[in-house]
């Protein structure tokens, strides 16, 4: 297009056309550029003369071209002025292929009988307001995307990776790190991130001596919170040279919401995995509990028969029969020990909770261990009594607590082959493990719980071992050395006692296992009354109630071997009938009732005992069971004998029952 043509179009306003601050294009009805001013050239990256003759669609990004052609068509047929700022988002295609954000105003222009269009273009990409709006849009989009990922993701690592990537891309930062406090020991650990420096590794622990991550030049750090306490930090860094760093409130707000979202998702993931873990322990517990119960009845029969046989004259002496019987008894005894541990894990052992003075108990255990454990293991104990207490005490089964602590001590010994320190401690619990949600089972009042802890300086456990350590049969020890039931029974015991067991351990950092048990605040009861019987009277008349015929026979024989006269029946009805007949004869024919608790169908041993207590107050009742159901956990007023038992325990239990009546 010649100078003359331009002159014809712009006339005396040619200098104004050139000097106008917006880009100006004059376009004809076909969509060809007829005239362009220098600002239009500058904005679009062409010399003004290059623009002339170009189709206007060539200046529109490809994705918008088709729509643009339609709009232009309509405009030419019904031209009307359209000011700037009326369309949401417009961009123009520059000569180098990049896009520039523009506002466009259109005005029709009549010239020599033709309709031309004047387009005024203003580049707005550099306007701070526009930049801010775009940034906010980007942040919003990034958050929405992260929220979707976070909702679907099942692993902490994946969540951390997605969060770091989101922060980097939205904030256009080269690096974003996520630091998390270890829930177990509150050490700050680098959980992962994007753009890690060569000396930064996921999993590394933040040095205690170094101050916690904080914002500074080229760095924005935002804490992740769970209610009041900090779970960790999101740490974004810009390269020192290229960007001035955090730009202001928008970035801060964005990172705050990101940290909030990550914290909430982390809590969900952790709660999920704890629940899954607890459920797994629960279902394994039910399974083992069922098996162990049946096994116990079998072992009662085996052990009882063996015992009776050993006392038979034919087997007395040093003959081979005696040795065979001894071997069989030992094996059966070992089986009984195993089943007892399984019952302990499945929370079905019979517990006899009473007041345990912790300093006495721990003191006794420590002096025993000092004599038995390797000399290289240094053993200490600390019992912190609360003010005004006469000594710290808890409510639990003493023998079981001792055996739990012994199990822990043996584990500690195994973890310290080169020696080390073993510390037993007890205190009023002030903190509770996260897997024990306070809302569900936690303390009704502060000071309700005692924490008994065994800590060692041994090898510690990897995350994988720690996660499974409480499972029954999980062991890392060579076969023959560990059954993997130690921690399982400790866990079951703590749970059945109404409390919790908790484990803290890291490779190289030793292990601490804590038992949370109900605290006992009242002072110790007076010592047992004098005048107790310690010998079983001969000819003791015993009513035996047991539904399993084999067990009945065996127990009857054992009682007879102890010099008792036995009347055996198979259920509560039989017992009651025998009882009423005797009562009608106005005699008290029995000195003691020994009854199984689970009596097949019909009344349970506990119900029978309750009725007898009304009918004959003062009649000693001894219950026996291979299994403690829920009802038994709420301690019965009667002594309970655990199956399987040998003659000695039977004798002791009978004595206890006789004495408890006198007390
Ligand atoms: N104090 C400890 N230090 C390091 N690792 C331990 C410690 N206590 C337990 N573990 C790990 O946990 C596993 C399970 O322990 P647990 O007491 O349940 O079984 P076990 O000791 O292997 O066998 P068992 O106690 O039945 O003889 C162990 O094999 C060991 O890997
Ligand atoms: Mg063990």
XYZ file of C-alpha atoms and ligand atoms in Angstrom:
695
model
C 0.000 0.000 0.000
C 1.449 3.206 -1.045
C 2.216 6.220 0.992
C -0.454 7.911 -1.071
C -3.103 5.446 -0.076
C -2.199 5.985 3.554
C -2.266 9.641 3.059
C -5.692 9.300 1.454
C -6.960 7.417 4.500
C -5.445 9.424 7.295
C -5.218 12.783 5.644
C -4.127 15.541 7.910
C -4.260 13.157 10.904
C -1.341 11.063 9.681
C 1.002 12.323 12.463
C -1.694 11.639 15.080
C -2.153 8.104 13.695
C 1.577 7.520 14.069
C 1.907 9.089 17.501
C -1.160 7.444 19.084
C -0.110 5.430 22.193
C -2.267 2.360 21.390
C -1.596 0.136 18.430
C -3.969 1.006 15.581
C -4.939 -1.246 12.679
C -7.307 -0.364 9.881
C -8.867 -3.502 8.415
C -11.092 -3.885 5.381
C -14.203 -6.027 4.935
C -12.103 -9.024 3.774
C -10.102 -8.938 6.951
C -6.919 -7.552 5.363
C -4.883 -4.984 7.205
C -4.862 -1.760 5.269
C -2.915 0.380 7.658
C -0.867 -0.109 10.835
C 0.815 2.397 13.138
C 4.292 1.867 14.721
C 2.776 0.928 18.137
C 0.801 -1.898 16.510
C 4.020 -3.075 14.883
C 5.866 -2.886 18.177
C 3.162 -4.768 20.072
C 2.923 -7.548 17.511
C 6.615 -7.763 16.616
C 6.439 -6.595 12.987
C 7.523 -3.523 11.048
C 4.289 -1.562 10.357
C 4.793 -2.072 6.598
C 4.917 -5.856 7.131
C 1.523 -5.799 8.742
C -0.126 -4.087 5.838
C -1.751 -6.659 3.579
C -1.730 -9.390 6.252
C -4.969 -11.198 7.050
C -6.099 -10.165 10.501
C -6.597 -13.857 11.502
C -2.837 -14.323 11.187
C -2.555 -12.127 14.275
C -5.003 -14.261 16.261
C -3.769 -17.353 18.151
C -4.711 -20.509 16.252
C -7.131 -21.788 18.882
C -9.214 -18.589 18.594
C -9.078 -18.152 14.808
C -12.295 -19.817 13.784
C -14.329 -17.958 16.354
C -12.646 -14.734 15.408
C -13.545 -15.083 11.724
C -17.231 -15.560 12.667
C -17.186 -12.529 14.907
C -15.589 -10.375 12.212
C -18.201 -11.480 9.678
C -21.022 -10.456 11.994
C -19.321 -7.192 12.839
C -18.922 -6.164 9.212
C -22.621 -6.764 8.575
C -23.751 -4.775 11.574
C -20.867 -2.602 12.574
C -21.045 -0.798 15.893
C -18.419 0.653 18.165
C -17.122 -1.677 20.858
C -15.006 -0.181 23.620
C -12.079 -1.791 25.400
C -12.513 -4.056 28.401
C -15.788 -5.632 27.293
C -14.341 -8.993 26.462
C -13.004 -11.308 29.110
C -9.695 -12.400 27.736
C -8.052 -11.578 24.444
C -4.635 -12.324 23.222
C -2.778 -11.616 20.012
C -0.171 -13.707 18.231
C 3.202 -12.031 17.810
C 5.590 -12.596 14.921
C 7.815 -14.819 17.092
C 4.856 -17.089 17.922
C 4.422 -15.815 21.492
C 1.132 -14.450 22.728
C 0.477 -11.066 24.225
C -2.538 -10.146 26.359
C -4.454 -7.296 24.813
C -7.552 -5.204 25.164
C -9.162 -4.346 21.825
C -11.616 -1.577 20.871
C -13.382 -1.672 17.506
C -14.948 1.220 15.578
C -16.484 1.208 12.078
C -15.116 3.796 9.638
C -16.864 4.826 6.376
C -14.416 5.591 3.641
C -15.290 6.183 -0.006
C -18.384 4.025 0.231
C -16.621 1.111 2.013
C -16.877 0.079 5.623
C -13.504 -0.274 7.264
C -12.799 -1.286 10.810
C -10.425 0.539 13.110
C -9.002 -1.714 15.809
C -7.176 -0.163 18.746
C -4.920 -2.651 20.592
C -3.440 -2.152 24.028
C -1.003 -4.659 25.542
C -1.990 -5.252 29.149
C 0.232 -8.200 30.109
C 2.575 -6.010 32.104
C -0.111 -4.227 34.134
C 0.403 -5.110 37.840
C -3.327 -5.617 38.366
C -3.522 -8.019 35.473
C -0.411 -9.830 36.609
C -1.875 -10.220 40.068
C -5.176 -11.524 38.723
C -3.318 -14.029 36.597
C -1.188 -15.129 39.519
C -4.215 -15.588 41.718
C -5.873 -17.584 38.975
C -2.808 -19.791 38.771
C -2.759 -20.303 42.552
C -6.431 -21.199 42.638
C -6.050 -23.681 39.841
C -2.987 -25.275 41.440
C -4.762 -25.655 44.807
C -7.802 -27.243 43.186
C -5.565 -29.707 41.397
C -3.620 -30.553 44.558
C -6.858 -31.055 46.499
C -7.938 -33.700 43.997
C -4.589 -35.459 44.153
C -4.514 -35.302 47.950
C -7.981 -36.793 48.260
C -7.003 -39.793 46.154
C -3.501 -40.407 47.392
C -2.736 -43.204 49.818
C 0.840 -42.591 50.723
C 2.643 -39.916 52.606
C 5.483 -39.869 50.086
C 3.142 -39.360 47.155
C 1.353 -36.536 48.944
C 4.617 -34.775 49.753
C 5.785 -35.075 46.157
C 2.526 -33.673 44.764
C 2.536 -30.775 47.236
C 6.112 -29.793 46.409
C 5.464 -29.986 42.676
C 2.337 -27.859 43.068
C 4.161 -25.194 45.077
C 7.049 -25.069 42.611
C 4.894 -24.690 39.550
C 2.428 -22.205 41.018
C 5.067 -20.052 42.685
C 7.510 -20.529 39.829
C 10.166 -21.526 42.318
C 12.935 -24.003 41.551
C 12.749 -25.777 44.886
C 10.227 -26.746 47.556
C 11.000 -28.956 50.563
C 8.598 -30.585 53.002
C 9.885 -31.178 56.542
C 7.888 -33.325 58.956
C 8.241 -33.985 62.657
C 8.568 -37.709 63.365
C 5.390 -38.567 65.305
C 7.331 -40.913 67.584
C 10.307 -38.841 68.674
C 9.514 -35.332 67.381
C 12.700 -35.126 65.330
C 12.376 -33.008 62.197
C 12.945 -35.035 59.068
C 13.110 -34.026 55.415
C 10.118 -35.925 54.018
C 10.789 -35.025 50.387
C 10.381 -32.273 47.857
C 11.356 -30.956 44.482
C 14.639 -29.378 43.478
C 16.620 -30.787 46.412
C 20.239 -29.651 46.648
C 22.864 -32.388 46.207
C 23.456 -32.543 49.973
C 19.738 -32.788 50.815
C 18.223 -36.266 51.018
C 14.712 -37.385 51.775
C 14.709 -39.023 55.194
C 17.603 -37.011 56.604
C 17.167 -35.579 60.082
C 17.343 -31.849 60.691
C 20.340 -31.199 62.969
C 19.228 -30.365 66.506
C 21.791 -27.610 66.679
C 20.389 -25.769 63.674
C 17.472 -23.333 64.056
C 14.185 -24.530 62.525
C 13.492 -23.523 58.905
C 12.285 -19.918 58.625
C 11.409 -17.382 55.910
C 14.099 -15.041 54.672
C 15.325 -13.453 51.453
C 14.419 -15.745 48.562
C 12.700 -18.176 50.943
C 9.166 -18.646 52.227
C 8.515 -21.117 55.064
C 5.037 -21.920 56.343
C 4.253 -24.309 59.226
C 1.788 -27.186 58.864
C -0.431 -27.381 61.894
C -2.557 -30.003 63.566
C -4.652 -27.939 65.934
C -2.102 -26.414 68.240
C 1.026 -28.307 67.406
C 3.250 -28.099 64.393
C 3.494 -31.171 62.170
C 6.195 -29.758 59.945
C 7.055 -27.043 57.409
C 6.650 -26.280 53.731
C 9.826 -24.565 52.620
C 9.922 -22.805 49.216
C 13.140 -21.346 47.823
C 13.801 -19.133 44.860
C 17.185 -18.983 43.212
C 18.921 -16.084 44.933
C 19.707 -14.256 41.711
C 16.731 -14.620 39.412
C 13.725 -13.737 41.571
C 13.323 -11.359 44.448
C 11.717 -14.166 46.383
C 8.291 -14.222 47.961
C 6.307 -11.464 46.434
C 3.799 -10.808 49.112
C 0.532 -11.621 50.714
C -0.814 -13.709 47.813
C 2.125 -16.099 47.925
C 1.891 -16.334 51.662
C -1.824 -17.062 51.527
C -1.350 -19.647 48.819
C 1.339 -21.462 50.752
C -0.743 -21.308 53.955
C -3.658 -23.033 52.238
C -1.310 -25.553 50.682
C 0.193 -26.310 54.107
C -3.291 -26.629 55.584
C -4.374 -29.041 52.891
C -1.244 -31.149 53.283
C -1.636 -31.225 57.088
C -5.256 -32.356 56.847
C -4.396 -35.048 54.307
C -1.474 -36.259 56.405
C -3.718 -36.601 59.431
C -6.166 -38.602 57.350
C -3.428 -40.892 56.023
C -1.986 -41.457 59.490
C -5.360 -42.140 61.062
C -6.112 -44.593 58.259
C -2.916 -46.529 58.679
C -3.266 -46.657 62.457
C -6.784 -47.935 62.100
C -5.701 -50.562 59.598
C -2.927 -51.629 61.940
C -5.245 -51.852 64.937
C -7.796 -53.782 62.886
C -5.190 -56.232 61.712
C -4.047 -56.877 65.287
C -7.694 -57.218 66.279
C -8.541 -59.837 63.671
C -5.362 -61.822 64.221
C -6.240 -61.696 67.917
C -9.674 -63.182 67.342
C -8.289 -65.980 65.254
C -5.513 -66.942 67.646
C -7.844 -66.591 70.620
C -10.251 -69.141 69.180
C -7.531 -71.666 68.424
C -5.821 -71.212 71.760
C -9.023 -71.796 73.657
C -9.670 -75.168 72.036
C -6.062 -76.082 72.475
C -6.227 -75.366 76.150
C -8.955 -77.919 76.681
C -6.951 -80.526 74.802
C -3.858 -79.774 76.840
C -5.795 -79.980 80.094
C -6.706 -83.535 79.175
C -3.175 -84.438 78.070
C -1.421 -82.920 81.068
C -3.925 -84.210 83.573
C -3.719 -87.762 82.270
C 0.055 -87.638 82.179
C 0.140 -86.459 85.763
C -2.131 -89.248 86.945
C -0.067 -91.803 85.010
C 3.171 -90.564 86.536
C 1.785 -91.223 89.957
C 0.670 -94.754 89.103
C 2.812 -97.359 90.782
C 3.612 -99.075 87.488
C 5.373 -95.991 86.227
C 7.238 -95.080 89.372
C 10.957 -95.407 89.583
C 13.635 -94.732 87.042
C 12.286 -96.985 84.289
C 11.986 -95.898 80.662
C 8.246 -95.326 81.150
C 8.981 -92.554 83.601
C 11.410 -90.873 81.196
C 8.853 -91.069 78.378
C 6.171 -89.591 80.581
C 8.536 -86.802 81.624
C 9.336 -85.958 78.007
C 5.649 -85.956 77.092
C 4.854 -83.731 80.077
C 7.568 -81.272 79.155
C 6.305 -81.000 75.604
C 2.722 -80.567 76.745
C 3.851 -77.971 79.259
C 5.621 -76.046 76.509
C 2.419 -76.226 74.460
C 0.523 -74.843 77.411
C 2.980 -71.951 77.705
C 2.556 -71.110 74.034
C -1.222 -71.165 74.230
C -1.079 -69.001 77.323
C 0.904 -66.412 75.331
C -1.585 -66.588 72.493
C -4.439 -66.054 74.924
C -2.552 -63.132 76.386
C -2.215 -61.547 72.972
C -5.872 -62.083 72.147
C -6.770 -60.527 75.516
C -8.406 -63.653 76.775
C -6.186 -64.606 79.606
C -7.636 -64.537 83.080
C -6.282 -61.451 84.758
C -6.289 -60.936 88.484
C -5.782 -57.221 88.701
C -4.727 -55.869 92.058
C -2.678 -53.051 93.480
C 0.945 -53.177 92.386
C 3.437 -50.994 94.223
C 5.707 -50.163 91.326
C 8.919 -49.407 93.188
C 8.793 -52.742 94.994
C 7.927 -54.671 91.887
C 10.458 -52.985 89.621
C 13.090 -53.134 92.367
C 12.634 -56.892 92.674
C 12.759 -57.389 88.942
C 15.877 -55.273 88.550
C 17.813 -57.127 91.233
C 16.819 -60.438 89.666
C 17.907 -59.219 86.213
C 21.218 -57.883 87.537
C 21.991 -61.398 88.635
C 20.882 -63.077 85.409
C 21.575 -60.745 82.473
C 25.006 -60.339 80.904
C 27.456 -58.232 82.900
C 27.850 -55.780 79.998
C 24.271 -54.618 80.470
C 23.921 -51.847 82.985
C 20.481 -51.834 84.602
C 18.836 -48.837 86.260
C 15.387 -47.985 87.496
C 13.492 -44.815 88.347
C 10.051 -44.650 89.908
C 8.679 -41.130 90.123
C 5.998 -41.042 92.784
C 3.565 -38.168 92.534
C 3.343 -35.635 95.375
C 1.415 -36.866 98.366
C 1.323 -40.420 97.102
C 2.646 -43.069 99.389
C 4.268 -44.590 96.302
C 3.322 -44.991 92.689
C 0.919 -47.882 92.153
C -1.086 -49.269 89.291
C -3.909 -51.735 88.907
C -2.942 -54.821 86.942
C -2.172 -58.508 87.207
C 1.186 -58.551 88.941
C 2.490 -61.814 87.505
C 1.535 -60.717 84.012
C 3.121 -57.305 84.383
C 6.307 -58.949 85.593
C 6.308 -61.302 82.664
C 5.674 -58.409 80.257
C 8.630 -56.467 81.659
C 10.756 -59.583 81.526
C 9.862 -60.054 77.867
C 10.890 -56.470 77.182
C 14.145 -56.940 79.075
C 14.961 -60.034 77.030
C 14.251 -58.172 73.801
C 16.525 -55.393 75.000
C 19.262 -57.874 75.844
C 18.989 -59.372 72.361
C 19.293 -55.900 70.861
C 22.462 -55.180 72.876
C 24.847 -58.044 72.174
C 27.771 -55.752 72.970
C 26.190 -54.519 76.181
C 24.473 -51.233 76.894
C 22.026 -49.607 79.264
C 18.621 -50.840 80.299
C 16.329 -48.451 82.141
C 13.059 -49.348 83.849
C 11.001 -46.328 84.751
C 7.513 -45.535 85.977
C 5.701 -42.257 86.286
C 2.239 -40.742 86.163
C 1.487 -40.517 82.452
C 1.311 -37.027 81.017
C 1.428 -37.797 77.312
C -0.455 -40.447 75.426
C 0.474 -42.244 72.250
C -1.290 -41.016 69.108
C -2.674 -44.472 68.267
C -4.694 -44.329 71.476
C -7.280 -41.662 70.664
C -7.980 -39.895 73.931
C -11.587 -39.325 72.922
C -12.198 -43.073 72.709
C -10.425 -44.677 75.638
C -8.253 -42.013 77.089
C -7.925 -40.675 80.567
C -11.082 -39.456 82.243
C -8.953 -37.184 84.381
C -5.287 -36.276 84.239
C -3.255 -38.520 86.468
C -5.424 -41.566 85.839
C -2.675 -43.495 84.131
C 0.751 -44.770 84.938
C 3.409 -45.163 82.278
C 5.824 -48.030 82.859
C 8.685 -47.884 80.389
C 11.571 -50.127 79.424
C 14.255 -48.327 77.444
C 17.415 -49.749 75.939
C 20.400 -48.376 74.056
C 20.401 -51.265 71.576
C 20.249 -51.581 67.823
C 16.728 -50.146 67.491
C 14.257 -51.070 64.766
C 13.765 -50.010 61.185
C 10.388 -48.506 60.257
C 9.332 -51.792 58.688
C 10.130 -53.826 61.806
C 8.596 -51.260 64.118
C 5.353 -51.296 62.151
C 4.932 -55.044 62.668
C 6.668 -55.657 65.979
C 3.433 -56.097 67.964
C 2.076 -58.718 65.569
C 2.133 -62.271 66.846
C 4.758 -64.479 65.209
C 6.595 -61.505 63.784
C 10.251 -61.993 64.582
C 13.563 -61.062 63.002
C 15.393 -63.605 65.109
C 16.691 -66.826 63.627
C 14.302 -69.740 63.903
C 14.485 -71.423 67.265
C 15.494 -68.189 68.994
C 12.307 -66.162 68.836
C 8.648 -67.068 68.452
C 7.628 -63.469 67.824
C 5.099 -63.623 70.637
C 6.894 -61.437 73.177
C 5.651 -58.027 72.142
C 2.302 -59.470 71.064
C 1.601 -60.662 74.605
C 2.817 -57.370 76.044
C 0.391 -55.542 73.779
C -2.505 -57.875 74.574
C -1.826 -57.615 78.286
C -1.772 -53.811 78.231
C -4.992 -53.637 76.204
C -6.777 -56.180 78.352
C -5.748 -54.241 81.437
C -7.615 -51.292 79.960
C -4.480 -49.515 78.809
C -2.154 -49.372 75.864
C 1.322 -50.347 74.749
C 3.447 -48.005 72.669
C 6.760 -48.431 70.950
C 9.404 -45.903 69.997
C 12.477 -46.979 68.156
C 14.855 -45.972 65.396
C 17.875 -47.736 63.964
C 20.859 -46.980 66.155
C 18.789 -44.943 68.574
C 17.600 -47.716 70.896
C 14.081 -48.709 71.782
C 11.564 -47.618 74.393
C 8.400 -49.580 75.061
C 5.789 -47.986 77.304
C 2.874 -49.649 79.033
C 0.015 -47.401 80.064
C -1.869 -48.919 82.981
C -4.635 -47.608 85.218
C -3.230 -45.807 88.239
C -4.146 -46.948 91.737
C -4.441 -43.993 94.114
C -5.760 -45.565 97.324
C -3.234 -46.708 99.909
C -2.388 -50.404 100.144
C -4.900 -52.638 101.904
C -3.912 -54.287 105.149
C -1.948 -57.483 104.990
C -3.847 -60.750 104.758
C -5.644 -61.837 107.906
C -3.870 -64.373 110.095
C -5.193 -67.879 110.560
C -5.066 -68.912 106.909
C -5.023 -72.561 106.038
C -1.947 -73.626 104.199
C -2.684 -77.342 104.146
C -5.558 -78.820 102.260
C -7.864 -80.637 104.696
C -8.123 -84.339 103.887
C -11.471 -85.645 102.744
C -12.544 -82.253 101.448
C -15.961 -82.676 99.794
C -16.004 -81.033 96.384
C -18.812 -80.569 93.879
C -17.199 -80.510 90.431
C -19.095 -78.962 87.501
C -17.498 -79.430 84.058
C -19.199 -80.003 80.721
C -16.297 -81.631 78.874
C -16.279 -85.312 79.866
C -12.531 -85.811 79.414
C -11.635 -82.704 81.345
C -14.128 -83.718 84.033
C -12.496 -87.123 84.444
C -9.022 -85.661 84.626
C -9.868 -82.959 87.133
C -11.767 -85.468 89.225
C -8.674 -87.672 89.339
C -6.471 -84.742 90.235
C -8.811 -83.781 93.068
C -8.898 -87.340 94.305
C -5.119 -87.430 94.205
C -5.218 -84.438 96.541
C -7.337 -86.454 98.932
C -10.709 -84.906 98.097
C -14.079 -86.625 97.746
C -15.627 -85.564 94.474
C -19.148 -85.448 93.168
C -18.944 -84.597 89.471
C -21.767 -83.231 87.307
C -21.764 -81.939 83.741
C -23.818 -78.745 83.944
C -25.340 -76.089 86.160
C -28.696 -77.869 86.283
C -27.023 -81.039 87.556
C -25.171 -79.009 90.146
C -28.292 -77.222 91.247
C -30.285 -80.463 91.511
C -27.560 -82.035 93.628
C -27.533 -78.925 95.729
C -31.290 -78.761 96.379
C -31.477 -82.441 97.207
C -28.803 -81.945 99.805
C -30.507 -78.844 101.131
C -33.779 -80.754 101.526
C -31.890 -83.280 103.590
C -30.818 -80.271 105.685
C -27.161 -81.013 105.342
C -24.362 -78.998 103.802
C -22.735 -81.791 101.894
C -19.948 -79.819 100.139
C -17.018 -77.848 101.368
C -16.319 -76.281 98.018
C -17.742 -75.986 94.501
C -15.319 -76.129 91.585
C -17.009 -75.089 88.345
C -15.991 -74.415 84.792
C -17.187 -71.039 83.535
C -18.292 -71.922 79.995
C -20.695 -74.798 80.641
C -21.873 -75.477 77.108
C -25.527 -74.554 76.668
C -27.425 -73.403 79.707
C -26.196 -71.504 82.708
C -22.612 -70.333 82.988
C -20.396 -71.109 85.945
C -20.542 -67.492 87.090
C -24.355 -67.543 87.178
C -24.304 -70.794 89.135
C -21.843 -69.264 91.583
C -24.111 -66.258 92.024
C -27.097 -68.459 92.860
C -25.072 -70.511 95.276
C -23.906 -67.382 97.017
C -27.540 -66.559 97.773
C -28.454 -70.112 98.750
C -25.329 -70.779 100.773
C -23.418 -67.653 101.671
C -19.921 -68.560 102.756
C -19.633 -71.641 100.560
C -16.279 -71.330 98.769
C -16.533 -71.361 94.995
C -13.580 -71.799 92.670
C -14.099 -71.153 88.970
C -11.909 -72.526 86.222
C -11.594 -71.557 82.606
C -9.431 -71.858 79.565
C -10.835 -68.657 78.344
C -11.858 -65.377 79.800
C -14.808 -63.889 78.043
C -15.750 -60.229 78.338
C -17.783 -60.995 81.449
C -14.678 -62.178 83.232
C -12.697 -59.060 82.520
C -14.874 -57.243 84.992
C -13.248 -59.151 87.815
C -15.455 -61.830 89.345
C -15.734 -61.990 93.106
C -14.588 -65.623 92.944
C -11.070 -66.884 92.440
C -10.459 -68.208 88.944
C -8.127 -71.040 87.985
C -6.606 -70.922 84.514
C -6.586 -74.081 82.435
C -4.507 -76.036 81.872
C -3.264 -76.493 85.416
C -1.144 -79.005 87.208
C -1.756 -80.529 90.587
C 0.280 -77.886 92.398
C -1.677 -74.967 90.968
C -4.929 -76.783 91.618
C -3.933 -77.256 95.232
C -2.948 -73.611 95.585
C -6.191 -72.421 94.012
C -8.256 -74.630 96.321
C -6.426 -73.174 99.307
C -6.992 -69.639 98.013
C -10.688 -70.332 97.621
C -10.966 -71.736 101.132
C -9.067 -68.768 102.536
C -11.029 -66.168 100.634
C -14.161 -67.393 102.408
C -12.525 -66.828 105.778
C -11.149 -63.389 104.891
N 14.312 -53.783 72.265
C 14.343 -54.088 70.961
N 15.311 -53.589 70.145
C 15.330 -53.873 68.840
N 14.432 -54.660 68.217
C 13.445 -55.191 68.962
C 13.347 -54.936 70.360
N 12.247 -55.572 70.823
C 11.716 -56.210 69.779
N 12.417 -56.000 68.649
C 12.117 -56.512 67.310
O 10.768 -56.923 67.278
C 10.665 -58.298 66.933
C 9.487 -58.905 67.674
O 9.736 -58.943 69.052
P 8.987 -60.012 69.951
O 9.422 -59.847 71.360
O 7.527 -59.922 69.676
O 9.477 -61.386 69.371
P 10.905 -62.067 69.494
O 11.705 -61.418 70.562
O 11.489 -62.112 68.148
O 10.510 -63.524 69.947
P 9.994 -63.980 71.415
O 9.835 -62.747 72.244
O 8.689 -64.647 71.166
O 11.031 -64.874 71.904
C 11.999 -58.879 67.298
O 12.288 -60.026 66.527
C 12.944 -57.725 66.984
O 13.224 -57.655 65.609
Mg 10.880 -61.083 72.457
